[in-house]
Amino acid sequence: MKFQLLGVNHRTAPVAVRERLAVPESRLPEAMRRLAVHPGVDEGLVLSTCNRVELLTRCTNGRADLRGFLADFFQVDLAAYEPHLYEYEDMDAVRHVFRVAASLDSMVVGEPQVLGQVKESYALARAVGAVHSHLDALMTRAFAVAKRVRTETAVGSSSVSVASAAVELAGKIFGSLRGKHVYLVGAGKMSELAARHLKAQGADAIFVANRTHERALEMAARIGGQAMLFEQLYDTADRADIIITSTGAPHHIFRREHGELFLARRKNRPMFFIDIAVPRDVDPEMNKLDGIFVYDIDDLGAIVASHVEGRRREAERAESIIETEVARFHARLETLQVVPTIVSLQDHLEAIRQAEIDRVRGRLGKLTPEQESAIETLTRGIVNKVLHTPVTTLKSAAGQPEATTLVDVVRRLFNLRDQNPGPKA
């Protein structure tokens, strides 16, 4: 088997690159289906968040041309993006997946949102049939590792989410959020998190707009805000001092002409846009207007950095857990090569044992419970002694070059049928 991962993230690529390679939520099922049937790929999963876009695959033989997949899917010349790409194989890919799920590779180390995003991608990949075997085992283990890291370390105890970092940035800009009016554009999880932090910081009024108005109504009811019609966004946005936007729009929804309009209505009172969407919702040209200040997700880095030092020691403990789990998963994968043969051999000899007991039972006459037990003990003991040498030899050979030959020899000697291992965690 061969795990292969190709991606970009917040450390290797600026938001301008990440947004070009981001897969819209509406296209994720298509992306996963196409990846799973890409030449050389047996299973595939796509993870696309505001901070990363990654293709995770299990290849049938050797390596797959994942760069070719990206170029074809996005219809781009990938040469321009090559400096930003990273690629991992086998246990390096496993380690990376474990680190991502455990939030050790996040912009905000320890933030809990990424695990939910990974789980959603995994669920979608399974739903469309793109994950079914070894990737299933890998992802299931990754979730267990993430839980272990969160349980055994304090890496997430003082963590901030991207949303809370955005709110902290707003607080640094204004000093206090009391009396400020805030407009949330997009009613996703990130927006709701931001809203709750804003309420805690004393924001005076919170407006919520979403393309699906029912979702805006639901969020407004939960957080004590006011739902606004998305169709009236440009007529109402100037009421806010701070706009936090995180929609899934594939293009800018706030452009320079909108900024000019808002400033005119506000008599040049400043407005702050915190854009945590990828692709970005706010055209960078807006930032050139006097009185308009735009911060995108990469600008949150300074906020995040202030939280890193306090969690460094816990992160080191978490990294140690990751290394232990990678080794354990590696050992688990190696045994998969011989386990199907061991199971077949055990089933084969058990079938012979049962058949022989049934064959002679008629000649033995009526047996007492003690006699039945003695026959069971005797015959199982014989079978276990026969199994001992081939089973221990196969287990010792797991992961070694001779394992394939030994598996073939055992199957031939005992006339075992082939079977698909279909590993599960």
CSV table of C-alpha atoms in Angstrom, one decimal:
chain,number,residue,atom,x,y,z
A,1,MET,CA,0.0,0.0,0.0
A,2,LYS,CA,1.1,3.6,-0.5
A,3,PHE,CA,-0.3,6.7,1.2
A,4,GLN,CA,0.4,9.9,-0.7
A,5,LEU,CA,-0.6,13.4,0.3
A,6,LEU,CA,-0.2,16.7,-1.6
A,7,GLY,CA,-1.3,20.1,-0.4
A,8,VAL,CA,-0.8,23.7,0.5
A,9,ASN,CA,-1.4,25.3,3.9
A,10,HIS,CA,-1.2,28.6,5.8
A,11,ARG,CA,2.6,28.2,6.3
A,12,THR,CA,3.5,27.4,2.7
A,13,ALA,CA,1.1,29.6,0.8
A,14,PRO,CA,-0.5,33.0,1.2
A,15,VAL,CA,-4.2,33.3,1.2
A,16,ALA,CA,-4.1,34.5,-2.5
A,17,VAL,CA,-2.7,31.0,-3.4
A,18,ARG,CA,-4.9,29.0,-1.0
A,19,GLU,CA,-8.1,30.6,-2.3
A,20,ARG,CA,-7.2,29.7,-5.9
A,21,LEU,CA,-6.8,26.1,-5.0
A,22,ALA,CA,-9.7,25.9,-2.5
A,23,VAL,CA,-12.5,23.5,-3.4
A,24,PRO,CA,-15.9,25.0,-2.8
A,25,GLU,CA,-18.2,23.0,-0.6
A,26,SER,CA,-20.6,22.4,-3.5
A,27,ARG,CA,-17.8,20.8,-5.5
A,28,LEU,CA,-16.3,18.6,-2.8
A,29,PRO,CA,-18.3,15.5,-3.7
A,30,GLU,CA,-17.3,15.8,-7.4
A,31,ALA,CA,-13.6,16.4,-6.4
A,32,MET,CA,-13.6,13.3,-4.2
A,33,ARG,CA,-15.2,11.1,-6.8
A,34,ARG,CA,-12.8,12.2,-9.5
A,35,LEU,CA,-9.8,11.8,-7.2
A,36,ALA,CA,-10.8,8.2,-6.3
A,37,VAL,CA,-10.8,7.2,-10.0
A,38,HIS,CA,-7.7,9.2,-10.9
A,39,PRO,CA,-5.0,6.9,-12.5
A,40,GLY,CA,-3.0,5.1,-9.8
A,41,VAL,CA,-5.4,6.1,-7.0
A,42,ASP,CA,-7.5,3.5,-5.1
A,43,GLU,CA,-9.0,5.7,-2.4
A,44,GLY,CA,-9.0,9.5,-2.0
A,45,LEU,CA,-10.1,12.3,0.3
A,46,VAL,CA,-10.0,16.1,-0.2
A,47,LEU,CA,-9.7,18.4,2.8
A,48,SER,CA,-10.4,22.1,2.0
A,49,THR,CA,-10.5,24.6,4.8
A,50,CYS,CA,-9.6,28.3,5.1
A,51,ASN,CA,-6.0,27.3,6.0
A,52,ARG,CA,-5.3,24.2,3.9
A,53,VAL,CA,-6.2,22.3,0.8
A,54,GLU,CA,-4.9,18.7,0.8
A,55,LEU,CA,-5.4,15.6,-1.3
A,56,LEU,CA,-4.9,12.3,0.6
A,57,THR,CA,-4.8,9.1,-1.3
A,58,ARG,CA,-3.9,5.4,-1.2
A,59,CYS,CA,-2.2,4.4,-4.4
A,60,THR,CA,-2.5,1.0,-6.0
A,61,ASN,CA,1.1,0.9,-7.3
A,62,GLY,CA,3.9,3.4,-6.6
A,63,ARG,CA,2.9,7.0,-6.8
A,64,ALA,CA,0.0,8.8,-8.5
A,65,ASP,CA,0.2,12.1,-10.4
A,66,LEU,CA,-1.6,14.2,-7.8
A,67,ARG,CA,-0.2,17.4,-9.4
A,68,GLY,CA,-1.8,16.4,-12.6
A,69,PHE,CA,-5.1,16.0,-10.8
A,70,LEU,CA,-4.9,19.5,-9.3
A,71,ALA,CA,-4.0,21.0,-12.6
A,72,ASP,CA,-6.9,19.3,-14.4
A,73,PHE,CA,-9.4,20.0,-11.7
A,74,PHE,CA,-8.7,23.7,-11.4
A,75,GLN,CA,-7.6,24.1,-15.0
A,76,VAL,CA,-4.4,25.9,-14.0
A,77,ASP,CA,-0.7,25.8,-14.8
A,78,LEU,CA,0.6,24.3,-11.6
A,79,ALA,CA,4.2,25.5,-12.2
A,80,ALA,CA,3.2,28.8,-10.6
A,81,TYR,CA,2.1,27.0,-7.4
A,82,GLU,CA,4.9,24.5,-7.1
A,83,PRO,CA,6.9,26.5,-4.5
A,84,HIS,CA,3.9,26.4,-2.2
A,85,LEU,CA,3.2,22.6,-2.5
A,86,TYR,CA,4.3,20.0,0.0
A,87,GLU,CA,4.1,16.2,-0.5
A,88,TYR,CA,4.3,13.3,1.9
A,89,GLU,CA,4.3,9.6,1.4
A,90,ASP,CA,3.6,6.5,3.6
A,91,MET,CA,4.4,7.1,7.3
A,92,ASP,CA,5.2,10.8,6.7
A,93,ALA,CA,1.7,11.1,5.3
A,94,VAL,CA,0.3,9.2,8.3
A,95,ARG,CA,2.2,11.5,10.7
A,96,HIS,CA,0.9,14.6,8.9
A,97,VAL,CA,-2.7,13.4,9.0
A,98,PHE,CA,-2.4,12.7,12.7
A,99,ARG,CA,-0.9,16.2,13.3
A,100,VAL,CA,-3.7,17.9,11.3
A,101,ALA,CA,-6.5,16.0,13.1
A,102,ALA,CA,-4.8,16.8,16.5
A,103,SER,CA,-4.6,20.5,15.6
A,104,LEU,CA,-0.8,20.5,15.8
A,105,ASP,CA,-0.5,21.8,12.2
A,106,SER,CA,-3.1,24.5,12.6
A,107,MET,CA,-2.6,28.2,12.5
A,108,VAL,CA,-3.9,28.2,16.0
A,109,VAL,CA,-2.4,25.1,17.7
A,110,GLY,CA,-5.0,23.3,19.7
A,111,GLU,CA,-8.0,24.9,18.1
A,112,PRO,CA,-10.9,22.4,17.9
A,113,GLN,CA,-12.5,23.4,14.6
A,114,VAL,CA,-10.1,21.5,12.4
A,115,LEU,CA,-11.0,18.1,13.8
A,116,GLY,CA,-14.6,18.7,12.9
A,117,GLN,CA,-13.6,19.8,9.4
A,118,VAL,CA,-11.6,16.6,9.0
A,119,LYS,CA,-14.5,14.5,10.2
A,120,GLU,CA,-16.8,16.2,7.8
A,121,SER,CA,-14.5,15.5,4.9
A,122,TYR,CA,-14.1,11.9,5.9
A,123,ALA,CA,-17.9,11.4,6.2
A,124,LEU,CA,-18.3,12.9,2.7
A,125,ALA,CA,-15.6,10.7,1.2
A,126,ARG,CA,-17.3,7.6,2.7
A,127,ALA,CA,-20.7,8.8,1.4
A,128,VAL,CA,-19.5,9.1,-2.2
A,129,GLY,CA,-17.5,5.8,-2.0
A,130,ALA,CA,-14.1,7.5,-2.2
A,131,VAL,CA,-12.8,5.9,1.0
A,132,HIS,CA,-13.5,2.2,1.8
A,133,SER,CA,-10.4,0.4,3.1
A,134,HIS,CA,-7.0,1.5,4.2
A,135,LEU,CA,-7.9,5.2,4.3
A,136,ASP,CA,-10.8,4.3,6.4
A,137,ALA,CA,-8.4,2.7,8.9
A,138,LEU,CA,-6.1,5.7,8.7
A,139,MET,CA,-8.8,8.3,9.3
A,140,THR,CA,-10.4,6.3,12.1
A,141,ARG,CA,-7.1,6.1,13.9
A,142,ALA,CA,-6.4,9.8,13.3
A,143,PHE,CA,-9.6,10.6,15.2
A,144,ALA,CA,-8.5,8.4,18.1
A,145,VAL,CA,-5.1,10.0,18.1
A,146,ALA,CA,-6.7,13.5,18.2
A,147,LYS,CA,-8.8,12.5,21.2
A,148,ARG,CA,-5.8,11.1,23.0
A,149,VAL,CA,-3.8,14.3,22.4
A,150,ARG,CA,-6.6,16.4,23.7
A,151,THR,CA,-7.2,14.1,26.7
A,152,GLU,CA,-3.6,13.6,27.7
A,153,THR,CA,-2.2,17.1,27.1
A,154,ALA,CA,-3.4,20.6,27.7
A,155,VAL,CA,-2.6,21.7,24.2
A,156,GLY,CA,-6.2,22.8,23.7
A,157,SER,CA,-6.9,24.3,27.1
A,158,SER,CA,-5.9,27.9,26.2
A,159,SER,CA,-6.5,27.6,22.5
A,160,VAL,CA,-8.2,30.2,20.5
A,161,SER,CA,-10.2,29.5,17.3
A,162,VAL,CA,-9.7,31.5,14.1
A,163,ALA,CA,-13.0,33.2,15.0
A,164,SER,CA,-11.9,34.2,18.5
A,165,ALA,CA,-8.6,35.5,17.1
A,166,ALA,CA,-10.6,37.7,14.7
A,167,VAL,CA,-12.6,39.0,17.6
A,168,GLU,CA,-9.4,39.6,19.6
A,169,LEU,CA,-8.1,41.6,16.6
A,170,ALA,CA,-11.2,43.7,16.7
A,171,GLY,CA,-10.7,44.4,20.4
A,172,LYS,CA,-7.1,45.5,19.7
A,173,ILE,CA,-8.3,47.9,17.0
A,174,PHE,CA,-11.1,49.5,19.1
A,175,GLY,CA,-9.8,49.0,22.6
A,176,SER,CA,-13.3,48.0,23.7
A,177,LEU,CA,-16.1,46.5,21.7
A,178,ARG,CA,-18.8,48.1,24.0
A,179,GLY,CA,-21.2,50.1,22.0
A,180,LYS,CA,-19.9,48.8,18.7
A,181,HIS,CA,-22.1,47.5,16.0
A,182,VAL,CA,-21.0,44.3,14.3
A,183,TYR,CA,-22.2,42.7,11.1
A,184,LEU,CA,-21.7,39.0,10.5
A,185,VAL,CA,-21.9,37.9,6.9
A,186,GLY,CA,-22.3,34.2,6.7
A,187,ALA,CA,-24.1,32.0,9.2
A,188,GLY,CA,-21.6,29.1,9.4
A,189,LYS,CA,-19.9,27.7,12.5
A,190,MET,CA,-17.1,30.2,12.3
A,191,SER,CA,-19.5,33.1,12.3
A,192,GLU,CA,-21.4,31.8,15.2
A,193,LEU,CA,-18.2,31.3,17.2
A,194,ALA,CA,-17.3,34.9,16.4
A,195,ALA,CA,-20.7,36.1,17.5
A,196,ARG,CA,-20.5,34.4,20.8
A,197,HIS,CA,-17.1,35.9,21.5
A,198,LEU,CA,-18.4,39.3,20.4
A,199,LYS,CA,-21.3,39.1,22.8
A,200,ALA,CA,-18.9,38.2,25.6
A,201,GLN,CA,-16.8,41.3,24.8
A,202,GLY,CA,-19.8,43.5,25.1
A,203,ALA,CA,-20.7,44.3,21.4
A,204,ASP,CA,-23.9,46.4,21.4
A,205,ALA,CA,-25.6,45.1,18.3
A,206,ILE,CA,-25.0,42.1,16.1
A,207,PHE,CA,-26.5,41.8,12.7
A,208,VAL,CA,-26.5,38.5,10.8
A,209,ALA,CA,-26.9,38.1,7.0
A,210,ASN,CA,-26.8,34.8,5.1
A,211,ARG,CA,-27.8,33.8,1.6
A,212,THR,CA,-30.2,31.3,3.3
A,213,HIS,CA,-32.2,33.7,5.4
A,214,GLU,CA,-33.6,30.9,7.6
A,215,ARG,CA,-30.1,30.2,8.8
A,216,ALA,CA,-29.5,33.9,9.6
A,217,LEU,CA,-32.8,33.8,11.6
A,218,GLU,CA,-31.7,30.7,13.5
A,219,MET,CA,-28.3,32.1,14.4
A,220,ALA,CA,-29.7,35.5,15.4
A,221,ALA,CA,-32.2,33.8,17.7
A,222,ARG,CA,-29.4,31.8,19.3
A,223,ILE,CA,-27.0,34.7,19.9
A,224,GLY,CA,-29.5,37.5,20.6
A,225,GLY,CA,-28.8,39.3,17.3
A,226,GLN,CA,-30.9,40.6,14.4
A,227,ALA,CA,-31.2,38.8,11.1
A,228,MET,CA,-30.9,40.9,8.0
A,229,LEU,CA,-31.8,40.0,4.4
A,230,PHE,CA,-28.8,39.1,2.4
A,231,GLU,CA,-30.3,40.9,-0.6
A,232,GLN,CA,-30.1,44.1,1.4
A,233,LEU,CA,-26.5,43.6,2.5
A,234,TYR,CA,-25.2,46.6,0.6
A,235,ASP,CA,-28.0,48.8,1.9
A,236,THR,CA,-27.5,47.8,5.6
A,237,ALA,CA,-23.8,47.0,6.0
A,238,ASP,CA,-22.9,50.7,6.7
A,239,ARG,CA,-24.6,50.4,10.1
A,240,ALA,CA,-21.7,48.3,11.4
A,241,ASP,CA,-18.3,49.4,12.7
A,242,ILE,CA,-17.0,45.9,12.3
A,243,ILE,CA,-17.9,43.4,9.6
A,244,ILE,CA,-16.7,39.8,10.0
A,245,THR,CA,-17.3,37.9,6.8
A,246,SER,CA,-16.9,34.2,6.2
A,247,THR,CA,-19.1,33.1,3.4
A,248,GLY,CA,-18.4,30.3,0.9
A,249,ALA,CA,-18.7,32.7,-2.1
A,250,PRO,CA,-16.2,31.9,-4.9
A,251,HIS,CA,-15.6,35.6,-5.6
A,252,HIS,CA,-15.4,39.0,-3.7
A,253,ILE,CA,-18.7,40.1,-2.3
A,254,PHE,CA,-17.3,43.4,-1.0
A,255,ARG,CA,-15.5,45.5,-3.7
A,256,ARG,CA,-14.1,49.0,-3.8
A,257,GLU,CA,-17.3,50.6,-4.9
A,258,HIS,CA,-19.1,49.2,-1.9
A,259,GLY,CA,-16.5,50.7,0.4
A,260,GLU,CA,-16.9,54.1,-1.2
A,261,LEU,CA,-20.7,53.8,-0.7
A,262,PHE,CA,-20.4,52.8,2.9
A,263,LEU,CA,-18.0,55.6,3.8
A,264,ALA,CA,-20.2,58.2,2.2
A,265,ARG,CA,-23.2,57.0,4.3
A,266,ARG,CA,-21.1,56.9,7.4
A,267,LYS,CA,-19.7,60.4,6.8
A,268,ASN,CA,-16.2,58.8,6.7
A,269,ARG,CA,-16.4,57.1,10.1
A,270,PRO,CA,-14.0,54.2,9.8
A,271,MET,CA,-15.1,50.6,9.1
A,272,PHE,CA,-13.1,47.4,9.8
A,273,PHE,CA,-13.5,44.3,7.7
A,274,ILE,CA,-12.2,41.0,9.2
A,275,ASP,CA,-12.3,38.5,6.3
A,276,ILE,CA,-11.8,35.0,7.5
A,277,ALA,CA,-13.2,33.4,4.3
A,278,VAL,CA,-11.1,31.5,1.7
A,279,PRO,CA,-11.6,32.5,-1.0
A,280,ARG,CA,-11.6,36.0,0.4
A,281,ASP,CA,-14.9,37.9,0.6
A,282,VAL,CA,-13.3,41.3,0.5
A,283,ASP,CA,-11.4,42.7,-2.5
A,284,PRO,CA,-7.9,43.8,-1.3
A,285,GLU,CA,-8.5,47.0,-3.2
A,286,MET,CA,-10.9,48.0,-0.4
A,287,ASN,CA,-8.0,48.4,1.9
A,288,LYS,CA,-6.7,51.3,-0.3
A,289,LEU,CA,-9.7,53.5,0.8
A,290,ASP,CA,-9.1,56.0,3.6
A,291,GLY,CA,-11.3,54.9,6.4
A,292,ILE,CA,-11.6,51.2,5.4
A,293,PHE,CA,-9.3,48.7,7.1
A,294,VAL,CA,-9.2,45.1,5.9
A,295,TYR,CA,-7.7,42.2,7.7
A,296,ASP,CA,-7.7,38.7,6.1
A,297,ILE,CA,-7.0,35.4,7.7
A,298,ASP,CA,-3.2,35.7,7.3
A,299,ASP,CA,-3.3,38.9,9.3
A,300,LEU,CA,-4.5,36.9,12.2
A,301,GLY,CA,-1.0,35.4,12.5
A,302,ALA,CA,0.1,38.1,15.0
A,303,ILE,CA,-2.8,37.2,17.3
A,304,VAL,CA,-2.1,33.5,17.0
A,305,ALA,CA,1.6,34.0,17.7
A,306,SER,CA,0.8,35.5,21.1
A,307,HIS,CA,-0.9,32.2,22.1
A,308,VAL,CA,1.8,29.9,20.8
A,309,GLU,CA,4.4,30.3,23.5
A,310,GLY,CA,2.1,29.3,26.3
A,311,ARG,CA,1.2,26.0,24.6
A,312,ARG,CA,4.7,25.1,23.3
A,313,ARG,CA,5.4,22.6,26.1
A,314,GLU,CA,2.1,20.9,25.7
A,315,ALA,CA,2.6,20.8,22.0
A,316,GLU,CA,5.9,19.0,22.5
A,317,ARG,CA,4.1,16.3,24.6
A,318,ALA,CA,1.5,16.0,21.9
A,319,GLU,CA,4.2,15.5,19.2
A,320,SER,CA,5.6,12.7,21.3
A,321,ILE,CA,2.2,11.0,21.3
A,322,ILE,CA,2.0,11.5,17.5
A,323,GLU,CA,5.3,9.6,17.1
A,324,THR,CA,4.1,6.8,19.3
A,325,GLU,CA,0.9,6.5,17.3
A,326,VAL,CA,2.6,6.6,14.0
A,327,ALA,CA,4.8,3.7,15.0
A,328,ARG,CA,1.8,1.8,16.3
A,329,PHE,CA,-0.2,2.4,13.1
A,330,HIS,CA,2.9,1.3,11.0
A,331,ALA,CA,3.1,-2.0,13.0
A,332,ARG,CA,-0.7,-2.5,12.5
A,333,LEU,CA,-0.4,-2.0,8.7
A,334,GLU,CA,2.5,-4.5,8.5
A,335,THR,CA,0.5,-7.2,10.2
A,336,LEU,CA,-2.3,-6.7,7.6
A,337,GLN,CA,-0.1,-8.5,5.1
A,338,VAL,CA,-0.2,-11.8,6.9
A,339,VAL,CA,-3.4,-11.6,9.0
A,340,PRO,CA,-5.8,-12.8,6.3
A,341,THR,CA,-3.6,-15.9,5.8
A,342,ILE,CA,-3.5,-16.6,9.5
A,343,VAL,CA,-7.2,-16.2,9.8
A,344,SER,CA,-7.8,-18.5,6.8
A,345,LEU,CA,-5.4,-21.1,8.2
A,346,GLN,CA,-7.2,-21.1,11.6
A,347,ASP,CA,-10.6,-21.4,9.9
A,348,HIS,CA,-9.3,-24.2,7.7
A,349,LEU,CA,-8.0,-26.3,10.6
A,350,GLU,CA,-11.0,-25.7,12.7
A,351,ALA,CA,-13.2,-26.9,9.9
A,352,ILE,CA,-11.1,-30.1,9.7
A,353,ARG,CA,-11.3,-30.6,13.5
A,354,GLN,CA,-15.1,-30.3,13.5
A,355,ALA,CA,-15.5,-32.6,10.5
A,356,GLU,CA,-13.4,-35.3,12.1
A,357,ILE,CA,-15.3,-35.1,15.4
A,358,ASP,CA,-18.6,-35.4,13.5
A,359,ARG,CA,-17.2,-38.3,11.4
A,360,VAL,CA,-16.3,-40.5,14.4
A,361,ARG,CA,-19.1,-39.4,16.7
A,362,GLY,CA,-21.4,-42.1,15.6
A,363,ARG,CA,-18.9,-44.8,16.5
A,364,LEU,CA,-18.3,-43.4,19.9
A,365,GLY,CA,-21.9,-43.8,21.1
A,366,LYS,CA,-23.5,-41.5,23.7
A,367,LEU,CA,-20.8,-39.4,25.5
A,368,THR,CA,-21.0,-37.9,28.9
A,369,PRO,CA,-20.3,-34.1,29.3
A,370,GLU,CA,-16.9,-34.9,30.7
A,371,GLN,CA,-16.0,-37.0,27.7
A,372,GLU,CA,-17.3,-34.3,25.3
A,373,SER,CA,-15.1,-31.8,27.1
A,374,ALA,CA,-12.1,-34.1,26.9
A,375,ILE,CA,-12.5,-34.5,23.2
A,376,GLU,CA,-12.7,-30.8,22.7
A,377,THR,CA,-9.6,-30.2,24.8
A,378,LEU,CA,-7.6,-32.9,23.0
A,379,THR,CA,-8.5,-31.9,19.4
A,380,ARG,CA,-8.1,-28.1,20.1
A,381,GLY,CA,-4.7,-28.8,21.6
A,382,ILE,CA,-3.6,-30.7,18.5
A,383,VAL,CA,-4.9,-27.9,16.2
A,384,ASN,CA,-3.1,-25.3,18.2
A,385,LYS,CA,0.2,-27.2,18.1
A,386,VAL,CA,-0.1,-27.5,14.3
A,387,LEU,CA,-0.9,-23.8,14.0
A,388,HIS,CA,1.9,-22.6,16.3
A,389,THR,CA,4.9,-22.7,13.9
A,390,PRO,CA,3.2,-21.3,10.7
A,391,VAL,CA,1.4,-18.6,12.7
A,392,THR,CA,4.5,-17.4,14.6
A,393,THR,CA,6.6,-17.6,11.4
A,394,LEU,CA,4.1,-15.4,9.5
A,395,LYS,CA,3.9,-12.9,12.4
A,396,SER,CA,7.6,-12.6,12.6
A,397,ALA,CA,7.9,-12.1,8.8
A,398,ALA,CA,5.2,-9.3,8.7
A,399,GLY,CA,6.8,-6.3,7.1
A,400,GLN,CA,9.8,-8.2,5.9
A,401,PRO,CA,10.6,-8.9,2.2
A,402,GLU,CA,10.1,-12.7,2.7
A,403,ALA,CA,6.5,-12.2,3.9
A,404,THR,CA,5.0,-12.5,0.5
A,405,THR,CA,6.8,-15.8,-0.2
A,406,LEU,CA,5.8,-17.2,3.1
A,407,VAL,CA,2.2,-16.3,2.6
A,408,ASP,CA,2.2,-18.0,-0.7
A,409,VAL,CA,3.9,-21.2,0.6
A,410,VAL,CA,1.4,-21.5,3.5
A,411,ARG,CA,-1.6,-21.0,1.2
A,412,ARG,CA,-0.3,-23.6,-1.2
A,413,LEU,CA,0.5,-26.2,1.5
A,414,PHE,CA,-2.9,-25.9,3.2
A,415,ASN,CA,-4.8,-25.2,0.0
A,416,LEU,CA,-6.2,-21.9,1.3
A,417,ARG,CA,-8.5,-19.7,-0.8
A,418,ASP,CA,-7.6,-16.1,-1.6
A,419,GLN,CA,-9.5,-13.4,0.2
A,420,ASN,CA,-9.6,-9.6,0.4
A,421,PRO,CA,-8.3,-8.5,3.8
A,422,GLY,CA,-10.5,-5.3,3.9
A,423,PRO,CA,-8.7,-3.9,7.0
A,424,LYS,CA,-10.6,-1.9,9.6
A,425,ALA,CA,-9.2,0.1,12.6
